[in-house]
Amino acid sequence: MTAHVDSHAAPTSAEDFLNRRATLSQRIHTVLHRQPALSPAIVLVLAGAVFALLNSRFYQLGNLSLVAQQVAVVGSLAVGQTLVILTAGIDLSIGAVMVLSSLVMSKLAFDHGVPGVLALLIGAALAVAAQAVNGLLVTRIKLPPFIVTLGTLSIFTAATLIFAKGQTVALPPGAFLLWSSQTISLGSLHLTTGVLLMIALYAVIGFALRYTAWGRHLYAVGDDVEASRLAGISVNRVLLSAYMVAGLAIAVAAWILVGRVGGGDPNSGINANLESITAVVIGGTSLFGGRGVVLGSLIGACIVQVFDNGLALAGFDPNYQVLAVGVLVIAAVSVDQWIRSVKS
């Protein structure tokens, strides 16, 4: 007796395989892959809830105003860092360029009587030029971004100290460069124009990354350089543009920094390099490139400041603030590794 073979068994099995129900782990993986800013947003909300329980002053508008003002400089700098990291690079010199740019702006206006607007434009041009140097070394000489920016970190830091001659520059009240420190009050909420500049910067760069060909090419190059080259994308041009646009973000951060310190200070922003990287990593942008959004970097910068502020209000030792940030960085990178390794 011949056994009957169901000719429809294989297609049915294949259909069942394709329509299989995803596990909880796979669904979480898919959501986090599509929404890189979701996990840091959850962390920010939970942190805010916990710190509000520890100290009722945390959610007072005056305290939130302080947090926003503290985020402005590093948050703006994180925009530039995000662009570089999206290309699978990293910029260790970004804070040094910001300080050099802010000092040039201040000294031109104070020591040489250059009009504030022109001093700002010259400082911005310097930041873009400095980043162009980084970009050219990466694209033309094919040096690793880590090594390039490690070297230029020392160069730009030395240039700042030589140019400043160890002196700070205090701009007079009413100077144009101090416009970024002007306060806009909405009841008990006090925001500086520097905070508004940062928000505008995120809006512009976020739009460019999401809706322009340049943004799509940037993600493609960060995800796979060779595939992008084969697809006809000018990889070197995209990489160079990422560094130069980052220079514009640095210029905005430099202007905000001038407003916060009241001029130029060669010792300001000492930890800005690492703080910008920390904000971007915690914000869900992959260190391996090709995945992330600038909104996540803003959330990451807010998380760092919320932890600093919340732990201080709760009376914790400042060392615990450093510990918390370190744990968050390791957790963020671990989540990124999991997202890249799990197959849905």
mmCIF file of C-alpha atoms in Angstrom:
data_model
loop_
_atom_site.group_PDB
_atom_site.id
_atom_site.type_symbol
_atom_site.label_atom_id
_atom_site.label_comp_id
_atom_site.label_asym_id
_atom_site.label_seq_id
_atom_site.Cartn_x
_atom_site.Cartn_y
_atom_site.Cartn_z
ATOM 1 C CA MET A 1 0.000 0.000 0.000
ATOM 2 C CA THR A 2 1.511 3.317 -1.083
ATOM 3 C CA ALA A 3 1.612 6.107 1.483
ATOM 4 C CA HIS A 4 -0.205 9.258 0.488
ATOM 5 C CA VAL A 5 2.012 12.344 0.380
ATOM 6 C CA ASP A 6 0.308 15.715 0.850
ATOM 7 C CA SER A 7 1.700 17.914 -1.920
ATOM 8 C CA HIS A 8 0.600 21.007 0.004
ATOM 9 C CA ALA A 9 2.601 20.189 3.160
ATOM 10 C CA ALA A 10 5.785 22.049 2.205
ATOM 11 C CA PRO A 11 4.148 25.326 1.144
ATOM 12 C CA THR A 12 1.956 25.222 4.253
ATOM 13 C CA SER A 13 5.043 24.729 6.445
ATOM 14 C CA ALA A 14 6.846 27.592 4.709
ATOM 15 C CA GLU A 15 3.815 29.800 5.174
ATOM 16 C CA ASP A 16 3.635 28.857 8.841
ATOM 17 C CA PHE A 17 7.325 29.665 9.180
ATOM 18 C CA LEU A 18 6.912 33.114 7.637
ATOM 19 C CA ASN A 19 3.809 33.847 9.693
ATOM 20 C CA ARG A 20 5.185 32.512 12.951
ATOM 21 C CA ARG A 21 4.484 34.628 15.981
ATOM 22 C CA ALA A 22 7.459 36.682 17.104
ATOM 23 C CA THR A 23 8.691 36.161 20.634
ATOM 24 C CA LEU A 24 8.645 38.991 23.174
ATOM 25 C CA SER A 25 12.411 39.371 22.822
ATOM 26 C CA GLN A 26 12.129 39.669 19.050
ATOM 27 C CA ARG A 27 9.350 42.250 19.296
ATOM 28 C CA ILE A 28 11.361 44.360 21.755
ATOM 29 C CA HIS A 29 14.408 44.061 19.504
ATOM 30 C CA THR A 30 12.429 45.239 16.476
ATOM 31 C CA VAL A 31 10.939 48.228 18.285
ATOM 32 C CA LEU A 32 14.297 49.357 19.693
ATOM 33 C CA HIS A 33 15.949 48.935 16.297
ATOM 34 C CA ARG A 34 13.332 51.132 14.634
ATOM 35 C CA GLN A 35 13.213 53.678 17.478
ATOM 36 C CA PRO A 36 16.778 54.228 18.780
ATOM 37 C CA ALA A 37 15.655 57.100 21.040
ATOM 38 C CA LEU A 38 12.998 55.026 22.800
ATOM 39 C CA SER A 39 15.195 53.302 25.387
ATOM 40 C CA PRO A 40 16.943 56.515 26.542
ATOM 41 C CA ALA A 41 13.536 58.244 26.676
ATOM 42 C CA ILE A 42 12.289 55.512 29.013
ATOM 43 C CA VAL A 43 15.395 55.925 31.184
ATOM 44 C CA LEU A 44 14.853 59.705 31.339
ATOM 45 C CA VAL A 45 11.209 59.347 32.395
ATOM 46 C CA LEU A 46 12.032 56.746 35.050
ATOM 47 C CA ALA A 47 14.948 58.813 36.370
ATOM 48 C CA GLY A 48 12.723 61.881 36.617
ATOM 49 C CA ALA A 49 10.083 59.910 38.527
ATOM 50 C CA VAL A 50 12.613 58.493 40.982
ATOM 51 C CA PHE A 51 14.313 61.827 41.667
ATOM 52 C CA ALA A 52 10.923 63.514 42.140
ATOM 53 C CA LEU A 53 10.177 60.957 44.857
ATOM 54 C CA LEU A 54 13.551 61.568 46.490
ATOM 55 C CA ASN A 55 13.166 65.355 46.463
ATOM 56 C CA SER A 56 9.989 67.282 45.688
ATOM 57 C CA ARG A 57 12.027 70.249 44.415
ATOM 58 C CA PHE A 58 13.226 68.278 41.391
ATOM 59 C CA TYR A 59 10.192 69.091 39.232
ATOM 60 C CA GLN A 60 9.990 72.732 40.262
ATOM 61 C CA LEU A 61 10.245 74.956 37.187
ATOM 62 C CA GLY A 62 13.231 76.811 38.610
ATOM 63 C CA ASN A 63 15.191 73.567 38.904
ATOM 64 C CA LEU A 64 14.151 72.364 35.448
ATOM 65 C CA SER A 65 15.299 75.726 34.066
ATOM 66 C CA LEU A 66 18.723 75.111 35.580
ATOM 67 C CA VAL A 67 18.910 71.622 34.057
ATOM 68 C CA ALA A 68 17.989 72.984 30.605
ATOM 69 C CA GLN A 69 20.686 75.669 30.798
ATOM 70 C CA GLN A 70 23.267 73.071 31.831
ATOM 71 C CA VAL A 71 22.287 70.868 28.884
ATOM 72 C CA ALA A 72 22.648 73.650 26.266
ATOM 73 C CA VAL A 73 26.413 73.511 25.647
ATOM 74 C CA VAL A 74 26.945 69.738 25.724
ATOM 75 C CA GLY A 75 23.624 69.160 23.976
ATOM 76 C CA SER A 76 24.681 71.367 21.050
ATOM 77 C CA LEU A 77 28.089 69.740 20.931
ATOM 78 C CA ALA A 78 26.424 66.321 20.893
ATOM 79 C CA VAL A 79 24.773 67.191 17.556
ATOM 80 C CA GLY A 80 28.188 67.395 15.894
ATOM 81 C CA GLN A 81 29.373 64.268 17.677
ATOM 82 C CA THR A 82 26.268 62.406 16.485
ATOM 83 C CA LEU A 83 27.017 63.186 12.843
ATOM 84 C CA VAL A 84 30.557 61.837 13.160
ATOM 85 C CA ILE A 85 29.526 58.709 15.094
ATOM 86 C CA LEU A 86 26.771 57.965 12.555
ATOM 87 C CA THR A 87 29.571 57.533 9.999
ATOM 88 C CA ALA A 88 31.203 54.952 12.341
ATOM 89 C CA GLY A 89 33.797 57.521 13.427
ATOM 90 C CA ILE A 90 34.447 59.383 16.661
ATOM 91 C CA ASP A 91 35.687 62.887 17.434
ATOM 92 C CA LEU A 92 37.892 63.326 20.499
ATOM 93 C CA SER A 93 38.786 66.905 19.560
ATOM 94 C CA ILE A 94 35.293 68.357 19.382
ATOM 95 C CA GLY A 95 35.410 70.045 22.784
ATOM 96 C CA ALA A 96 38.850 71.530 22.127
ATOM 97 C CA VAL A 97 37.602 73.035 18.858
ATOM 98 C CA MET A 98 34.645 74.549 20.708
ATOM 99 C CA VAL A 99 36.857 76.204 23.327
ATOM 100 C CA LEU A 100 39.269 77.517 20.668
ATOM 101 C CA SER A 101 36.358 78.921 18.632
ATOM 102 C CA SER A 102 34.790 80.599 21.684
ATOM 103 C CA LEU A 103 38.109 82.165 22.666
ATOM 104 C CA VAL A 104 38.735 83.492 19.152
ATOM 105 C CA MET A 105 35.257 85.041 19.084
ATOM 106 C CA SER A 106 35.775 86.707 22.461
ATOM 107 C CA LYS A 107 39.297 88.010 21.862
ATOM 108 C CA LEU A 108 38.452 89.411 18.435
ATOM 109 C CA ALA A 109 35.504 91.311 19.897
ATOM 110 C CA PHE A 110 37.196 92.445 23.125
ATOM 111 C CA ASP A 111 40.866 92.946 22.237
ATOM 112 C CA HIS A 112 40.578 94.002 18.607
ATOM 113 C CA GLY A 113 37.208 95.721 18.489
ATOM 114 C CA VAL A 114 35.820 93.442 15.799
ATOM 115 C CA PRO A 115 32.004 93.738 15.545
ATOM 116 C CA GLY A 116 30.267 90.912 17.372
ATOM 117 C CA VAL A 117 28.580 89.455 14.302
ATOM 118 C CA LEU A 118 31.862 89.348 12.375
ATOM 119 C CA ALA A 119 33.694 87.850 15.369
ATOM 120 C CA LEU A 120 31.014 85.171 15.555
ATOM 121 C CA LEU A 121 31.337 84.365 11.849
ATOM 122 C CA ILE A 122 35.146 84.167 12.065
ATOM 123 C CA GLY A 123 34.925 81.862 15.078
ATOM 124 C CA ALA A 124 32.394 79.700 13.248
ATOM 125 C CA ALA A 125 34.612 79.566 10.146
ATOM 126 C CA LEU A 126 37.502 78.455 12.350
ATOM 127 C CA ALA A 127 35.416 75.623 13.808
ATOM 128 C CA VAL A 128 34.379 74.446 10.341
ATOM 129 C CA ALA A 129 37.996 74.676 9.099
ATOM 130 C CA ALA A 130 39.268 72.681 12.075
ATOM 131 C CA GLN A 131 36.711 69.966 11.399
ATOM 132 C CA ALA A 132 37.597 70.031 7.703
ATOM 133 C CA VAL A 133 41.175 69.208 8.700
ATOM 134 C CA ASN A 134 39.896 66.204 10.658
ATOM 135 C CA GLY A 135 37.727 65.153 7.737
ATOM 136 C CA LEU A 136 40.522 65.458 5.174
ATOM 137 C CA LEU A 137 42.905 63.417 7.305
ATOM 138 C CA VAL A 138 40.251 60.697 7.555
ATOM 139 C CA THR A 139 39.183 60.716 3.900
ATOM 140 C CA ARG A 140 42.397 61.526 2.033
ATOM 141 C CA ILE A 141 45.122 59.950 4.136
ATOM 142 C CA LYS A 142 42.785 57.179 5.337
ATOM 143 C CA LEU A 143 43.735 57.527 8.993
ATOM 144 C CA PRO A 144 41.363 56.133 11.657
ATOM 145 C CA PRO A 145 39.123 58.874 13.117
ATOM 146 C CA PHE A 146 40.162 57.924 16.651
ATOM 147 C CA ILE A 147 43.859 58.502 15.898
ATOM 148 C CA VAL A 148 43.233 61.665 13.863
ATOM 149 C CA THR A 149 41.119 63.371 16.503
ATOM 150 C CA LEU A 150 43.352 62.183 19.329
ATOM 151 C CA GLY A 151 46.190 64.029 17.614
ATOM 152 C CA THR A 152 44.195 67.140 16.774
ATOM 153 C CA LEU A 153 42.870 67.224 20.346
ATOM 154 C CA SER A 154 46.398 68.025 21.506
ATOM 155 C CA ILE A 155 46.962 70.445 18.621
ATOM 156 C CA PHE A 156 43.780 72.455 19.183
ATOM 157 C CA THR A 157 44.230 72.448 22.962
ATOM 158 C CA ALA A 158 47.776 73.769 22.587
ATOM 159 C CA ALA A 159 46.612 76.367 20.063
ATOM 160 C CA THR A 160 43.982 77.569 22.543
ATOM 161 C CA LEU A 161 46.494 77.923 25.394
ATOM 162 C CA ILE A 162 49.034 79.684 23.175
ATOM 163 C CA PHE A 163 46.430 82.053 21.754
ATOM 164 C CA ALA A 164 44.931 82.819 25.174
ATOM 165 C CA LYS A 165 48.310 83.143 26.924
ATOM 166 C CA GLY A 166 46.658 81.730 30.018
ATOM 167 C CA GLN A 167 44.182 84.602 30.241
ATOM 168 C CA THR A 168 40.414 84.707 30.205
ATOM 169 C CA VAL A 169 38.371 87.309 28.323
ATOM 170 C CA ALA A 170 35.418 88.945 30.077
ATOM 171 C CA LEU A 171 33.044 90.622 27.638
ATOM 172 C CA PRO A 172 31.193 93.761 28.743
ATOM 173 C CA PRO A 173 27.425 93.587 29.427
ATOM 174 C CA GLY A 174 25.382 94.055 26.291
ATOM 175 C CA ALA A 175 28.000 92.588 23.957
ATOM 176 C CA PHE A 176 26.464 90.803 20.966
ATOM 177 C CA LEU A 177 28.267 87.538 21.772
ATOM 178 C CA LEU A 178 26.505 87.461 25.152
ATOM 179 C CA TRP A 179 23.101 87.373 23.429
ATOM 180 C CA SER A 180 23.052 83.596 23.940
ATOM 181 C CA SER A 181 22.840 84.167 27.712
ATOM 182 C CA GLN A 182 19.749 86.371 27.637
ATOM 183 C CA THR A 183 16.890 84.957 29.676
ATOM 184 C CA ILE A 184 13.353 84.421 28.457
ATOM 185 C CA SER A 185 10.904 83.915 31.328
ATOM 186 C CA LEU A 186 7.639 82.023 31.094
ATOM 187 C CA GLY A 187 6.329 82.309 34.613
ATOM 188 C CA SER A 188 8.745 80.414 36.840
ATOM 189 C CA LEU A 189 10.439 78.815 33.827
ATOM 190 C CA HIS A 190 13.565 80.714 32.815
ATOM 191 C CA LEU A 191 15.216 79.682 29.553
ATOM 192 C CA THR A 192 18.208 81.317 27.926
ATOM 193 C CA THR A 193 18.364 82.062 24.218
ATOM 194 C CA GLY A 194 21.208 79.533 24.188
ATOM 195 C CA VAL A 195 18.696 76.796 25.004
ATOM 196 C CA LEU A 196 16.508 77.985 22.124
ATOM 197 C CA LEU A 197 19.549 77.973 19.816
ATOM 198 C CA MET A 198 20.226 74.376 20.800
ATOM 199 C CA ILE A 199 16.613 73.370 20.091
ATOM 200 C CA ALA A 200 16.747 75.090 16.684
ATOM 201 C CA LEU A 201 19.999 73.266 15.904
ATOM 202 C CA TYR A 202 18.400 69.904 16.689
ATOM 203 C CA ALA A 203 15.378 70.747 14.544
ATOM 204 C CA VAL A 204 17.501 71.681 11.504
ATOM 205 C CA ILE A 205 19.916 68.749 11.698
ATOM 206 C CA GLY A 206 17.134 66.305 12.554
ATOM 207 C CA PHE A 207 15.186 67.430 9.493
ATOM 208 C CA ALA A 208 18.288 67.138 7.266
ATOM 209 C CA LEU A 209 19.041 63.605 8.457
ATOM 210 C CA ARG A 210 15.477 62.403 8.037
ATOM 211 C CA TYR A 211 14.282 64.105 4.861
ATOM 212 C CA THR A 212 17.282 64.867 2.640
ATOM 213 C CA ALA A 213 19.444 62.741 0.352
ATOM 214 C CA TRP A 214 22.474 63.883 2.353
ATOM 215 C CA GLY A 215 20.986 62.389 5.509
ATOM 216 C CA ARG A 216 20.197 59.072 3.820
ATOM 217 C CA HIS A 217 23.708 58.915 2.369
ATOM 218 C CA LEU A 218 25.193 59.613 5.804
ATOM 219 C CA TYR A 219 23.336 56.657 7.323
ATOM 220 C CA ALA A 220 24.258 54.445 4.375
ATOM 221 C CA VAL A 221 27.964 55.242 4.626
ATOM 222 C CA GLY A 222 27.932 54.596 8.358
ATOM 223 C CA ASP A 223 26.157 51.286 7.893
ATOM 224 C CA ASP A 224 28.337 49.909 5.075
ATOM 225 C CA VAL A 225 31.036 51.924 3.312
ATOM 226 C CA GLU A 226 31.661 49.463 0.486
ATOM 227 C CA ALA A 227 27.980 48.946 -0.299
ATOM 228 C CA SER A 228 27.524 52.733 -0.374
ATOM 229 C CA ARG A 229 30.436 53.141 -2.769
ATOM 230 C CA LEU A 230 29.027 50.440 -5.057
ATOM 231 C CA ALA A 231 25.654 52.226 -4.953
ATOM 232 C CA GLY A 232 27.292 55.335 -6.396
ATOM 233 C CA ILE A 233 27.537 57.397 -3.215
ATOM 234 C CA SER A 234 30.609 59.630 -2.985
ATOM 235 C CA VAL A 235 31.771 58.244 0.349
ATOM 236 C CA ASN A 236 34.653 60.686 0.891
ATOM 237 C CA ARG A 237 32.442 63.672 0.157
ATOM 238 C CA VAL A 238 29.786 62.466 2.598
ATOM 239 C CA LEU A 239 32.370 61.827 5.322
ATOM 240 C CA LEU A 240 33.979 65.233 4.834
ATOM 241 C CA SER A 241 30.591 66.947 4.889
ATOM 242 C CA ALA A 242 29.728 65.199 8.173
ATOM 243 C CA TYR A 243 32.797 66.685 9.852
ATOM 244 C CA MET A 244 32.190 70.143 8.391
ATOM 245 C CA VAL A 245 28.517 70.258 9.372
ATOM 246 C CA ALA A 246 29.658 69.099 12.805
ATOM 247 C CA GLY A 247 31.870 72.202 12.757
ATOM 248 C CA LEU A 248 28.754 74.370 12.423
ATOM 249 C CA ALA A 249 27.225 72.633 15.436
ATOM 250 C CA ILE A 250 30.455 73.270 17.343
ATOM 251 C CA ALA A 251 30.217 76.970 16.448
ATOM 252 C CA VAL A 252 26.721 77.130 17.939
ATOM 253 C CA ALA A 253 27.991 75.385 21.077
ATOM 254 C CA ALA A 254 30.892 77.873 21.242
ATOM 255 C CA TRP A 255 28.484 80.821 21.079
ATOM 256 C CA ILE A 256 26.376 79.325 23.873
ATOM 257 C CA LEU A 257 29.548 78.701 25.893
ATOM 258 C CA VAL A 258 30.583 82.361 25.526
ATOM 259 C CA GLY A 259 27.209 83.359 26.960
ATOM 260 C CA ARG A 260 27.485 80.943 29.882
ATOM 261 C CA VAL A 261 31.004 81.965 30.979
ATOM 262 C CA GLY A 262 30.607 85.619 29.997
ATOM 263 C CA GLY A 263 33.446 85.566 27.490
ATOM 264 C CA GLY A 264 36.332 83.293 26.575
ATOM 265 C CA ASP A 265 37.979 80.918 29.036
ATOM 266 C CA PRO A 266 40.707 78.481 27.919
ATOM 267 C CA ASN A 267 39.862 76.224 30.874
ATOM 268 C CA SER A 268 36.157 75.908 30.096
ATOM 269 C CA GLY A 269 34.741 72.739 28.577
ATOM 270 C CA ILE A 270 37.591 70.557 29.867
ATOM 271 C CA ASN A 271 35.410 67.435 29.843
ATOM 272 C CA ALA A 272 33.254 68.422 26.864
ATOM 273 C CA ASN A 273 34.850 65.850 24.540
ATOM 274 C CA LEU A 274 33.874 62.892 26.710
ATOM 275 C CA GLU A 275 30.564 64.438 27.760
ATOM 276 C CA SER A 276 29.459 64.761 24.135
ATOM 277 C CA ILE A 277 30.373 61.138 23.413
ATOM 278 C CA THR A 278 28.572 60.048 26.583
ATOM 279 C CA ALA A 279 25.397 61.907 25.559
ATOM 280 C CA VAL A 280 25.418 60.367 22.075
ATOM 281 C CA VAL A 281 26.059 56.809 23.292
ATOM 282 C CA ILE A 282 23.437 56.983 26.055
ATOM 283 C CA GLY A 283 21.092 58.495 23.469
ATOM 284 C CA GLY A 284 21.092 55.281 21.448
ATOM 285 C CA THR A 285 23.397 56.145 18.539
ATOM 286 C CA SER A 286 25.495 53.122 17.631
ATOM 287 C CA LEU A 287 29.270 53.460 17.912
ATOM 288 C CA PHE A 288 29.432 51.174 14.882
ATOM 289 C CA GLY A 289 27.620 53.726 12.718
ATOM 290 C CA GLY A 290 24.453 53.774 10.655
ATOM 291 C CA ARG A 291 21.883 53.820 13.477
ATOM 292 C CA GLY A 292 20.685 56.625 15.707
ATOM 293 C CA VAL A 293 18.870 59.969 15.754
ATOM 294 C CA VAL A 294 19.906 63.380 17.033
ATOM 295 C CA LEU A 295 16.860 63.485 19.321
ATOM 296 C CA GLY A 296 18.388 60.559 21.193
ATOM 297 C CA SER A 297 21.551 62.593 21.768
ATOM 298 C CA LEU A 298 19.485 65.408 23.283
ATOM 299 C CA ILE A 299 17.790 62.896 25.557
ATOM 300 C CA GLY A 300 21.212 61.460 26.442
ATOM 301 C CA ALA A 301 22.512 64.917 27.385
ATOM 302 C CA CYS A 302 19.395 65.468 29.492
ATOM 303 C CA ILE A 303 19.871 62.113 31.239
ATOM 304 C CA VAL A 304 23.414 63.026 32.304
ATOM 305 C CA GLN A 305 22.298 66.390 33.698
ATOM 306 C CA VAL A 306 19.186 64.914 35.334
ATOM 307 C CA PHE A 307 21.326 62.357 37.154
ATOM 308 C CA ASP A 308 23.808 65.034 38.237
ATOM 309 C CA ASN A 309 21.040 67.345 39.416
ATOM 310 C CA GLY A 310 18.801 64.676 40.936
ATOM 311 C CA LEU A 311 21.555 62.958 42.911
ATOM 312 C CA ALA A 312 22.819 66.331 44.167
ATOM 313 C CA LEU A 313 19.313 67.299 45.364
ATOM 314 C CA ALA A 314 18.984 63.913 47.041
ATOM 315 C CA GLY A 315 22.216 64.564 48.935
ATOM 316 C CA PHE A 316 24.318 61.822 47.357
ATOM 317 C CA ASP A 317 28.099 62.017 47.181
ATOM 318 C CA PRO A 318 29.174 63.548 43.801
ATOM 319 C CA ASN A 319 31.166 60.391 43.092
ATOM 320 C CA TYR A 320 27.900 58.511 42.717
ATOM 321 C CA GLN A 321 27.019 60.848 39.853
ATOM 322 C CA VAL A 322 30.128 59.723 37.990
ATOM 323 C CA LEU A 323 29.331 56.097 38.840
ATOM 324 C CA ALA A 324 25.780 56.417 37.508
ATOM 325 C CA VAL A 325 26.951 57.882 34.189
ATOM 326 C CA GLY A 326 29.510 55.089 33.785
ATOM 327 C CA VAL A 327 26.845 52.439 34.356
ATOM 328 C CA LEU A 328 24.535 54.134 31.847
ATOM 329 C CA VAL A 329 27.248 54.189 29.165
ATOM 330 C CA ILE A 330 27.990 50.469 29.591
ATOM 331 C CA ALA A 331 24.270 49.660 29.592
ATOM 332 C CA ALA A 332 23.681 51.718 26.428
ATOM 333 C CA VAL A 333 26.511 50.019 24.528
ATOM 334 C CA SER A 334 25.298 46.608 25.725
ATOM 335 C CA VAL A 335 21.804 47.324 24.401
ATOM 336 C CA ASP A 336 23.295 48.430 21.083
ATOM 337 C CA GLN A 337 25.299 45.198 20.831
ATOM 338 C CA TRP A 338 22.183 43.180 21.562
ATOM 339 C CA ILE A 339 20.154 45.038 18.937
ATOM 340 C CA ARG A 340 22.847 44.362 16.331
ATOM 341 C CA SER A 341 23.312 40.694 17.222
ATOM 342 C CA VAL A 342 19.741 39.436 17.741
ATOM 343 C CA LYS A 343 18.019 38.280 14.565
ATOM 344 C CA SER A 344 14.338 38.907 14.393
#
